[in-house]
Coordinates of C-alpha atoms and ligand atoms in Angstrom, one line a residue:
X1 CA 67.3 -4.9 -38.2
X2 CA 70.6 -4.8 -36.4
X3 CA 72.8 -2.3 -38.9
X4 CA 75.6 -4.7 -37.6
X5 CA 74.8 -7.5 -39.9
X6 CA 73.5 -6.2 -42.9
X7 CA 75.8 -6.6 -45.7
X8 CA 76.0 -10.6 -44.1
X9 CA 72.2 -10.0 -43.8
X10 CA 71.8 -9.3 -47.9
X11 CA 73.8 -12.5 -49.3
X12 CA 71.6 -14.7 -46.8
X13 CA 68.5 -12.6 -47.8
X14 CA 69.5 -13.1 -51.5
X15 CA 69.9 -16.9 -51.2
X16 CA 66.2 -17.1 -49.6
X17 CA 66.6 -16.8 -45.9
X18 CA 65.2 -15.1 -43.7
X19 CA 67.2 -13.2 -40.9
X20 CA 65.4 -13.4 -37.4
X21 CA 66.9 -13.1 -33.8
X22 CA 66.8 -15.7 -31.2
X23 CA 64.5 -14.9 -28.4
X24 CA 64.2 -17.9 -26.0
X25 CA 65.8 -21.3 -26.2
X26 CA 64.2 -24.5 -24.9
X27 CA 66.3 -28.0 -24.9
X28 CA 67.5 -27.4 -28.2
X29 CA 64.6 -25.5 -29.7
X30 CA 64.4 -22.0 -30.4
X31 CA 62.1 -18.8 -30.0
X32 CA 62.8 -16.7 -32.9
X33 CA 61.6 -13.4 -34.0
X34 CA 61.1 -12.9 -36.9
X35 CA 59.0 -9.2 -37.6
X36 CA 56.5 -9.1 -35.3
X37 CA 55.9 -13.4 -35.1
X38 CA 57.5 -15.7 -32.6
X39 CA 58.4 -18.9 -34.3
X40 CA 59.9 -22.4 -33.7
X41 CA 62.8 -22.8 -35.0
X42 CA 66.2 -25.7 -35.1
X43 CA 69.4 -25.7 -36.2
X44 CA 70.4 -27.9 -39.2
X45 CA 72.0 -31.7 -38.6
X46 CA 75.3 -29.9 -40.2
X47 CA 75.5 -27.2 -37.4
X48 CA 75.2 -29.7 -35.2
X49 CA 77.6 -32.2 -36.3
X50 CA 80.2 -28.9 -36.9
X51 CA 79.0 -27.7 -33.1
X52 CA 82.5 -28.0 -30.9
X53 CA 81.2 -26.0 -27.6
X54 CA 78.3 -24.9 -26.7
X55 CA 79.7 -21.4 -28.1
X56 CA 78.7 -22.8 -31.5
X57 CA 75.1 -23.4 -31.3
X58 CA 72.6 -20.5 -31.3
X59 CA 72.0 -18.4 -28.1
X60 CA 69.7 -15.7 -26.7
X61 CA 70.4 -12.1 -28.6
X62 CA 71.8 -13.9 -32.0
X63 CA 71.0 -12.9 -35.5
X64 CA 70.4 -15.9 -37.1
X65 CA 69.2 -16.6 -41.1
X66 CA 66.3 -19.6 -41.0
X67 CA 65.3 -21.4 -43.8
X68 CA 61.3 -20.7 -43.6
X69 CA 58.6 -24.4 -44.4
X70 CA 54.9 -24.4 -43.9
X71 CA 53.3 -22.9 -40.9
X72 CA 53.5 -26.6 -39.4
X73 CA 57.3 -27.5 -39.5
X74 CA 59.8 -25.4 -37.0
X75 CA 62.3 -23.1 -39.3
X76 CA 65.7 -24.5 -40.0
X77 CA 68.7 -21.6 -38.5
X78 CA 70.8 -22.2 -40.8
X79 CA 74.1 -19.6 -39.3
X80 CA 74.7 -17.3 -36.6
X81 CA 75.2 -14.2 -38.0
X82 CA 78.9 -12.8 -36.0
X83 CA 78.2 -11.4 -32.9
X84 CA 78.6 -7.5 -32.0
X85 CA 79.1 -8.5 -28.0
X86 CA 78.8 -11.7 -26.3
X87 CA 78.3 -12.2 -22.7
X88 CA 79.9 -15.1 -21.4
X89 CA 80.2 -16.8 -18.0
X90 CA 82.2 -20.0 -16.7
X91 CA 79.5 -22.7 -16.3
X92 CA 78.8 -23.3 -12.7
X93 CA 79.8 -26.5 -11.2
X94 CA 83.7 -28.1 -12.2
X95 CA 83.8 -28.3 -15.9
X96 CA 85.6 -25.4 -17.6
X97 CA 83.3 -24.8 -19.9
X98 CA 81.9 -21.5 -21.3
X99 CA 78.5 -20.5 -21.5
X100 CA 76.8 -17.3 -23.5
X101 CA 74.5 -15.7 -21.2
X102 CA 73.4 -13.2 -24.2
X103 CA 74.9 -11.7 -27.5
X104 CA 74.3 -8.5 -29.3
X105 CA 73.9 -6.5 -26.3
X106 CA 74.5 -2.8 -26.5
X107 CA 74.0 -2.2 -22.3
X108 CA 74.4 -4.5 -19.2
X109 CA 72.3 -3.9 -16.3
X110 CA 73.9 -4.9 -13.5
X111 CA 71.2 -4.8 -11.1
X112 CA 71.5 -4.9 -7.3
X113 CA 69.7 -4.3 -4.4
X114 CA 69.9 -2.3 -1.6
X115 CA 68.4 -4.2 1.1
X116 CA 70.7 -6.9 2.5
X117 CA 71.5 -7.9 -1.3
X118 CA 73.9 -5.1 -1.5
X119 CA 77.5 -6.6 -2.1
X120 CA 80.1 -4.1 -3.3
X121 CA 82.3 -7.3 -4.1
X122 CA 79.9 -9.1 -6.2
X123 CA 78.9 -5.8 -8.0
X124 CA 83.2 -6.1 -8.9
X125 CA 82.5 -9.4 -10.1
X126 CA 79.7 -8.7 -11.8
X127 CA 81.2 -5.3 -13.3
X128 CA 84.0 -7.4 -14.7
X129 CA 82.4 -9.7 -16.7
X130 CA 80.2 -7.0 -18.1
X131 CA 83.1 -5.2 -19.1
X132 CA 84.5 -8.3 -20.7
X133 CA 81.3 -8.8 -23.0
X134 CA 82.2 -5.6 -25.0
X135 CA 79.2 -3.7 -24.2
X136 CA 78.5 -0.9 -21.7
X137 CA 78.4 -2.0 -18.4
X138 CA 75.7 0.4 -16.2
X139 CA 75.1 -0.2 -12.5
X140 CA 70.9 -0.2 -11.6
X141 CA 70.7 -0.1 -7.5
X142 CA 67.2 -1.0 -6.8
X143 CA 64.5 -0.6 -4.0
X144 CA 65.9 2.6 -2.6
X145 CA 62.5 3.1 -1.2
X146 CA 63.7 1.2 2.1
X147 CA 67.1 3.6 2.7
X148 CA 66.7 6.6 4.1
X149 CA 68.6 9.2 2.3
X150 CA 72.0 9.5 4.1
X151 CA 72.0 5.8 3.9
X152 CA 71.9 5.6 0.2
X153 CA 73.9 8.4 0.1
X154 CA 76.5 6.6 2.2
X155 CA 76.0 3.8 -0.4
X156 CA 76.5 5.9 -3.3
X157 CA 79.8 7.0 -2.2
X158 CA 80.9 3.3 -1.5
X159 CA 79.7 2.5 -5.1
X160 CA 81.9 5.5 -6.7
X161 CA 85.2 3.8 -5.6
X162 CA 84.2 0.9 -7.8
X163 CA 82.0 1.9 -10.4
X164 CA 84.8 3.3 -12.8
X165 CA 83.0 4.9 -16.0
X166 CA 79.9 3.1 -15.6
X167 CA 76.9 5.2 -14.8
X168 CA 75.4 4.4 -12.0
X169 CA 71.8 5.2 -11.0
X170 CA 69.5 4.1 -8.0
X171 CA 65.9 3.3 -8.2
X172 CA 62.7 2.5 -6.6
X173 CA 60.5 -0.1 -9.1
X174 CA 58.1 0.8 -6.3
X175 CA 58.0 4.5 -5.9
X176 CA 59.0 4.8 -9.6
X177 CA 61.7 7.3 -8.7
X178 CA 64.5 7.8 -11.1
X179 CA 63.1 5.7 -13.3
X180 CA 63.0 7.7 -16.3
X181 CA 66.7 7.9 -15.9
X182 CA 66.9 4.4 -16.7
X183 CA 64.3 4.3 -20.0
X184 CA 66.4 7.1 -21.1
X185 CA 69.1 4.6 -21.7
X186 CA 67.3 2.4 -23.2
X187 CA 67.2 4.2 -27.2
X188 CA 65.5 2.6 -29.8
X189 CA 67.5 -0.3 -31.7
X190 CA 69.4 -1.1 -28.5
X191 CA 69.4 -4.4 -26.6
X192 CA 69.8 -4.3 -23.1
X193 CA 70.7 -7.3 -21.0
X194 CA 70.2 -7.4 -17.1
X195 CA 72.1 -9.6 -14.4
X196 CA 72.3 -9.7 -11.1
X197 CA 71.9 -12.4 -8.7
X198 CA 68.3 -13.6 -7.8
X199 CA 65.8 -11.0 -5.7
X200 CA 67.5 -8.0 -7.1
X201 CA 64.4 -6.9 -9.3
X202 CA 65.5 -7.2 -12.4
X203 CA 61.8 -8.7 -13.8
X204 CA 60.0 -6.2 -11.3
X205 CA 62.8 -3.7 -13.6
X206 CA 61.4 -4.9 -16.9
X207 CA 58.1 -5.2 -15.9
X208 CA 57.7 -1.2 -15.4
X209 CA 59.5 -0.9 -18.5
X210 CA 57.4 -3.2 -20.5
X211 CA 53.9 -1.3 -18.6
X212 CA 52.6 -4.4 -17.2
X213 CA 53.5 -7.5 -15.0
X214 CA 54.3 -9.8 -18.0
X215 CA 57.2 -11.7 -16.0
X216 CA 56.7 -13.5 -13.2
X217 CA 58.1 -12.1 -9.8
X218 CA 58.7 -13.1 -6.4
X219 CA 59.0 -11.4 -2.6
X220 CA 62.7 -12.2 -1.7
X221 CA 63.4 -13.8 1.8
X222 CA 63.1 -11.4 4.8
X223 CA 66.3 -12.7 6.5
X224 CA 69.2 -12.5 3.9
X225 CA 67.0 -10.7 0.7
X226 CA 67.7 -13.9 -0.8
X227 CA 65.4 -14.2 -4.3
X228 CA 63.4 -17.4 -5.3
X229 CA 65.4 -18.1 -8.5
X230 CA 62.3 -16.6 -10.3
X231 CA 63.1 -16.2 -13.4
X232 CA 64.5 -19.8 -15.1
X233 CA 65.0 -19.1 -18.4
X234 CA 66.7 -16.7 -20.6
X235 CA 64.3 -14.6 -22.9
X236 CA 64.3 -11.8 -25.2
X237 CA 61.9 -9.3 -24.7
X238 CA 60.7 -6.2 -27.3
X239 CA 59.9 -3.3 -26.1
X240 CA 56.5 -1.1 -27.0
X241 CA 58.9 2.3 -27.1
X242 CA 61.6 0.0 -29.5
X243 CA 64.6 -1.3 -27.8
X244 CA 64.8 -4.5 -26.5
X245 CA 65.6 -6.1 -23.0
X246 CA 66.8 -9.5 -22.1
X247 CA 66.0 -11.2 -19.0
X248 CA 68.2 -13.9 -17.0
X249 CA 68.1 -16.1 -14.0
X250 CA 69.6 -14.5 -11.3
X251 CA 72.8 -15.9 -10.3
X252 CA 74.5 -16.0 -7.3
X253 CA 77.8 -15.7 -8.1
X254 CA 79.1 -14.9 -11.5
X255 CA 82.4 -17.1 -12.7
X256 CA 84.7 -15.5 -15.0
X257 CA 85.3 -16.6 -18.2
X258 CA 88.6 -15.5 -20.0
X259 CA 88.5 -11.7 -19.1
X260 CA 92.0 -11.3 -20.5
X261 CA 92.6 -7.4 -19.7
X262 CA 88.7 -6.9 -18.1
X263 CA 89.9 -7.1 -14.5
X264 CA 92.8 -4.7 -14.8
X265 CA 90.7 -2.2 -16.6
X266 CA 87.7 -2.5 -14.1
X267 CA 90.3 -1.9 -11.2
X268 CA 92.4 0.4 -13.0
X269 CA 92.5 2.5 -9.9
X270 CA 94.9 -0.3 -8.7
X271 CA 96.8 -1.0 -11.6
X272 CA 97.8 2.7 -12.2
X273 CA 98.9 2.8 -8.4
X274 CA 101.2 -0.4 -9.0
X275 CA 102.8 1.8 -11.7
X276 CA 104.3 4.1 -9.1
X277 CA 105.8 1.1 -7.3
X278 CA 109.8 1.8 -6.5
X279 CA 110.4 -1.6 -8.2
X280 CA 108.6 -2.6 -11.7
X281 CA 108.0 -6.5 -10.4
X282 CA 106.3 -5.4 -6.8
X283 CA 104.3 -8.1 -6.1
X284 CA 102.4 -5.3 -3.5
X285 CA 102.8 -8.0 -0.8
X286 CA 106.4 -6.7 1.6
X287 CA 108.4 -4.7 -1.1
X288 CA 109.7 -1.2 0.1
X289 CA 107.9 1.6 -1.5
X290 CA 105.3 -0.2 -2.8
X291 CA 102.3 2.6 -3.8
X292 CA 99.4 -0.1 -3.5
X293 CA 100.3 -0.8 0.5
X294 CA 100.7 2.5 1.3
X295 CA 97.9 3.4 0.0
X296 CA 95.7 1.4 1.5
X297 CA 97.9 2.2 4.8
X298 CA 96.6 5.8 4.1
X299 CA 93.0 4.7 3.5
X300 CA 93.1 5.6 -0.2
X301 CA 92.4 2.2 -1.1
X302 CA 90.2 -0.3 0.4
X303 CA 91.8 -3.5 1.7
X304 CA 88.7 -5.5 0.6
X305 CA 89.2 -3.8 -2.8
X306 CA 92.7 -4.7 -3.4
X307 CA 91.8 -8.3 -1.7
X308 CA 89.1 -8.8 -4.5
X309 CA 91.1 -8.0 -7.2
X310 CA 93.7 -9.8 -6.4
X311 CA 91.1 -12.9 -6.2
X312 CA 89.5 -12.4 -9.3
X313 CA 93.2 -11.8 -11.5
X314 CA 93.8 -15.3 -9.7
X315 CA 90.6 -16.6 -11.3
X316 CA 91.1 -15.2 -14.5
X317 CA 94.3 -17.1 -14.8
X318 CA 93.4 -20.2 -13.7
X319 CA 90.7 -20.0 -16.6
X320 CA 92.7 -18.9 -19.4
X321 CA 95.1 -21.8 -18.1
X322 CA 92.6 -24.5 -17.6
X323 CA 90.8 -23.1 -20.9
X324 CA 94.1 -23.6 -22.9
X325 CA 94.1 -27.1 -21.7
X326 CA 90.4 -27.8 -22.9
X327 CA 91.5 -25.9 -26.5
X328 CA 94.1 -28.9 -26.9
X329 CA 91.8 -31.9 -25.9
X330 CA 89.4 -30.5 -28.2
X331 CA 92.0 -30.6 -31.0
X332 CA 93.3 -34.5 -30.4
X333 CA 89.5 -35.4 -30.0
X334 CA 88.7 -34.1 -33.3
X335 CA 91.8 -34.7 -34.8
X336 CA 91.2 -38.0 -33.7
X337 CA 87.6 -37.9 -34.9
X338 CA 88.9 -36.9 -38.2
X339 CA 91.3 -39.8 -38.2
X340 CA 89.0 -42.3 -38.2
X341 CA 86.6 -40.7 -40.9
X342 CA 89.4 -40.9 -42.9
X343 CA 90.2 -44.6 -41.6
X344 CA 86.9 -45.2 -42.8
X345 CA 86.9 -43.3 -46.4
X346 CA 90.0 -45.7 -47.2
X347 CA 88.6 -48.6 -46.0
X348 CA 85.4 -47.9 -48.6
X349 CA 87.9 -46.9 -51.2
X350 CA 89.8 -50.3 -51.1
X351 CA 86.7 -52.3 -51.1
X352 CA 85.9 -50.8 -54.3
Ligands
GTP401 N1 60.8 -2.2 -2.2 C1 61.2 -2.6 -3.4 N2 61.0 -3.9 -3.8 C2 61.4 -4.2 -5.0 C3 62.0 -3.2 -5.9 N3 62.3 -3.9 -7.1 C4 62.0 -5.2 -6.9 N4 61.4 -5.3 -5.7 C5 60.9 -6.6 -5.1 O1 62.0 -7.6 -5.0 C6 61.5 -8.9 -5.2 C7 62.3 -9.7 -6.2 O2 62.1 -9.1 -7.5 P1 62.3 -9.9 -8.9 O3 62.0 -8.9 -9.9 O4 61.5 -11.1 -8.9 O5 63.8 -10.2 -8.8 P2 64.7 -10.9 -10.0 O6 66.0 -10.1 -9.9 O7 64.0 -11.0 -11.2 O8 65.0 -12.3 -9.3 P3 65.2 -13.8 -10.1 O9 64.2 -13.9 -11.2 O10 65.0 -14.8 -9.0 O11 66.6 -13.7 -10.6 C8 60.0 -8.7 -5.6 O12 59.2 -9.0 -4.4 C9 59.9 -7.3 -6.0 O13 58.6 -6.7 -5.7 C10 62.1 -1.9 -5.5 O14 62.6 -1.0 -6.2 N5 61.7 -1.6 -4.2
MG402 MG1 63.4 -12.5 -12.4
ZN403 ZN1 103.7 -2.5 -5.1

């Protein structure tokens, strides 16, 4: 049980639920665990009905409590229990819309690969948004059995000037080496969640961990190391050794969801430089004495560093813009909503 919710946990537990986590969901049904037994589960009409964004309904990683029936009928979640961390990207496609990759999460894997997968930019991305989610970002570099060693040691260096405070560790899922690095992380109530984008072995990853090939995996394209999209669904996985890891659908590129501070702390390198600027508004761009350009003039600082964060802090407020906008249609819609219940209460009343 996840220490985090138990006081919530014993008034649920008192009223006769029963607290289980969410493990999978499928068009509106749920995988929940609930001891050691997967069952069906859905949420109640009233959730539902109260459900404004998709942020309300149940997702992979909750603590829900469910109302148990007979083995035959699906178990009712009757609340999300609140959430320790949530993991959040922009949906893909033009709606600004949010959607929960995973909750409860206590480490993300980023996992990438270092054949031609390897993208210090995405990792930036991607190291972001795992900041953003509240839990401990960690960066997995996979299939260093095809680098030879000053390669990967080339890469490792590259990987320092981004990686911040998040450990980093390279692998072989082949060779098994370092491996036990990464299990080490892994302790025994702790829910890890890996991302990445698709071929960059995060279900070869779990796989070893779990001892067997339980997940499904695929040989990536030869060309570009471009995965299959293997994986299609989001699913909860218990681990043998206790822990618990969460596979995802790789994704190709990760859109931010209101980061608020997650890109200035991930490139704090950048941000502390700006604050030896001559002049406290530099925009970095022509200004005399401005620390960022000379510092990438003296190949302290990476162009394509500065480039990318400048990119994503562009992205982040558009979101939180945009976001702001959706937050007040969703008011008038519901305020209108609620109008016309009321509309309709009076109506009743005056019939009467
Ligand atoms: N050489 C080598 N190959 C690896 C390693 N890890 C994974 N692979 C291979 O990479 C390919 C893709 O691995 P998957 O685990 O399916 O990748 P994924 O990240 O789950 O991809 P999606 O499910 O599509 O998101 C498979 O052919 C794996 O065997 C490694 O450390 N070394
Ligand atoms: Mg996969
Ligand atoms: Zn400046």
């Amino acid at each position: 049980m996840d220490p985090h919710c138990t006081e919530e946990c014993r008034r649920y537990e008192q009223d006769g639920f029963s607290i289980a986590r969410v493990i999978a969901e499928h068009k509106g049904r749920y995988s929940i665990l609930l001891g050691d037994n997967t069952i069906t589960a859905e949420i109640t009409g009233k959730m539902m009905f109260a459900a404004e964004t998709r942020k309300d309904y149940p997702a992979v990683g909750d603590w829900v409590a469910v109302q148990l029936y007979d083995e035959n009928s699906p178990a009712i979640i009757q609340n999300v229990l609140p959430r320790k961390t949530i993991l959040s990207r922009k949906t893909s496609g033009r709606e600004v819309e949010e959607q929960i990759i995973a909750t409860n999460m206590d480490i993300v894997f980023i996992v990438q690969g270092l054949d031609k997968n390897y993208n210090l930019r995405r990792l930036e991305r991607f190291l972001v948004v795992a900041t953003q989610s509240g839990a401990e970002p960690v960066i997995l570099l996979s299939k260093i059995d095809l680098l030879s060693n000053d390669e990967l040691n080339e890469r490792l260096e590259e990987v320092k000037t981004i990686s911040k405070d998040a450990t980093t560790i390279a692998y072989s899922a082949k060779t098994l080496v370092h491996l036990q690095e990464i299990k080490n992380l892994i302790t025994k109530d702790s829910t890890i969640c890996f991302i990445g984008s698709s071929g960059a072995g995060k279900s070869t990853l779990i796989n070893r961990l779990i001892g067997r090939e339980k997940i499904h995996t695929q040989e990536v394209r030869e060309e570009d190391s471009r995965g299959k999209h293997t994986t299609t669904h989001r699913e909860l996985i218990p681990l043998a050794t206790g822990g618990c890891v969460i596979d995802t659908p790789g994704l190709r590129e990760i859109g931010l969801w209101n980061v608020g501070g997650s890109v200035d702390e991930a490139f704090s390198d950048i941000t502390e430089l700006a604050l030896q600027c001559k002049f406290t508004d530099c925009t970095h761009a022509h200004e005399p004495g401005c620390a960022v350009q000379s510092a990438i003039e003296e190949g302290m600082l990476e162009a394509g560093r500065y480039e990318s964060f400048l990119k994503l802090k562009r992205e982040a407020d558009y979101i939180a813009s945009k976001s702001d906008i959706t937050k007040q249609q969703e008011r008038k819609a519901r305020e209108k909503k609620m109008g016309k219940n009321i509309k309709v209460i009076l109506k009743m009343k005056n019939k009467k």
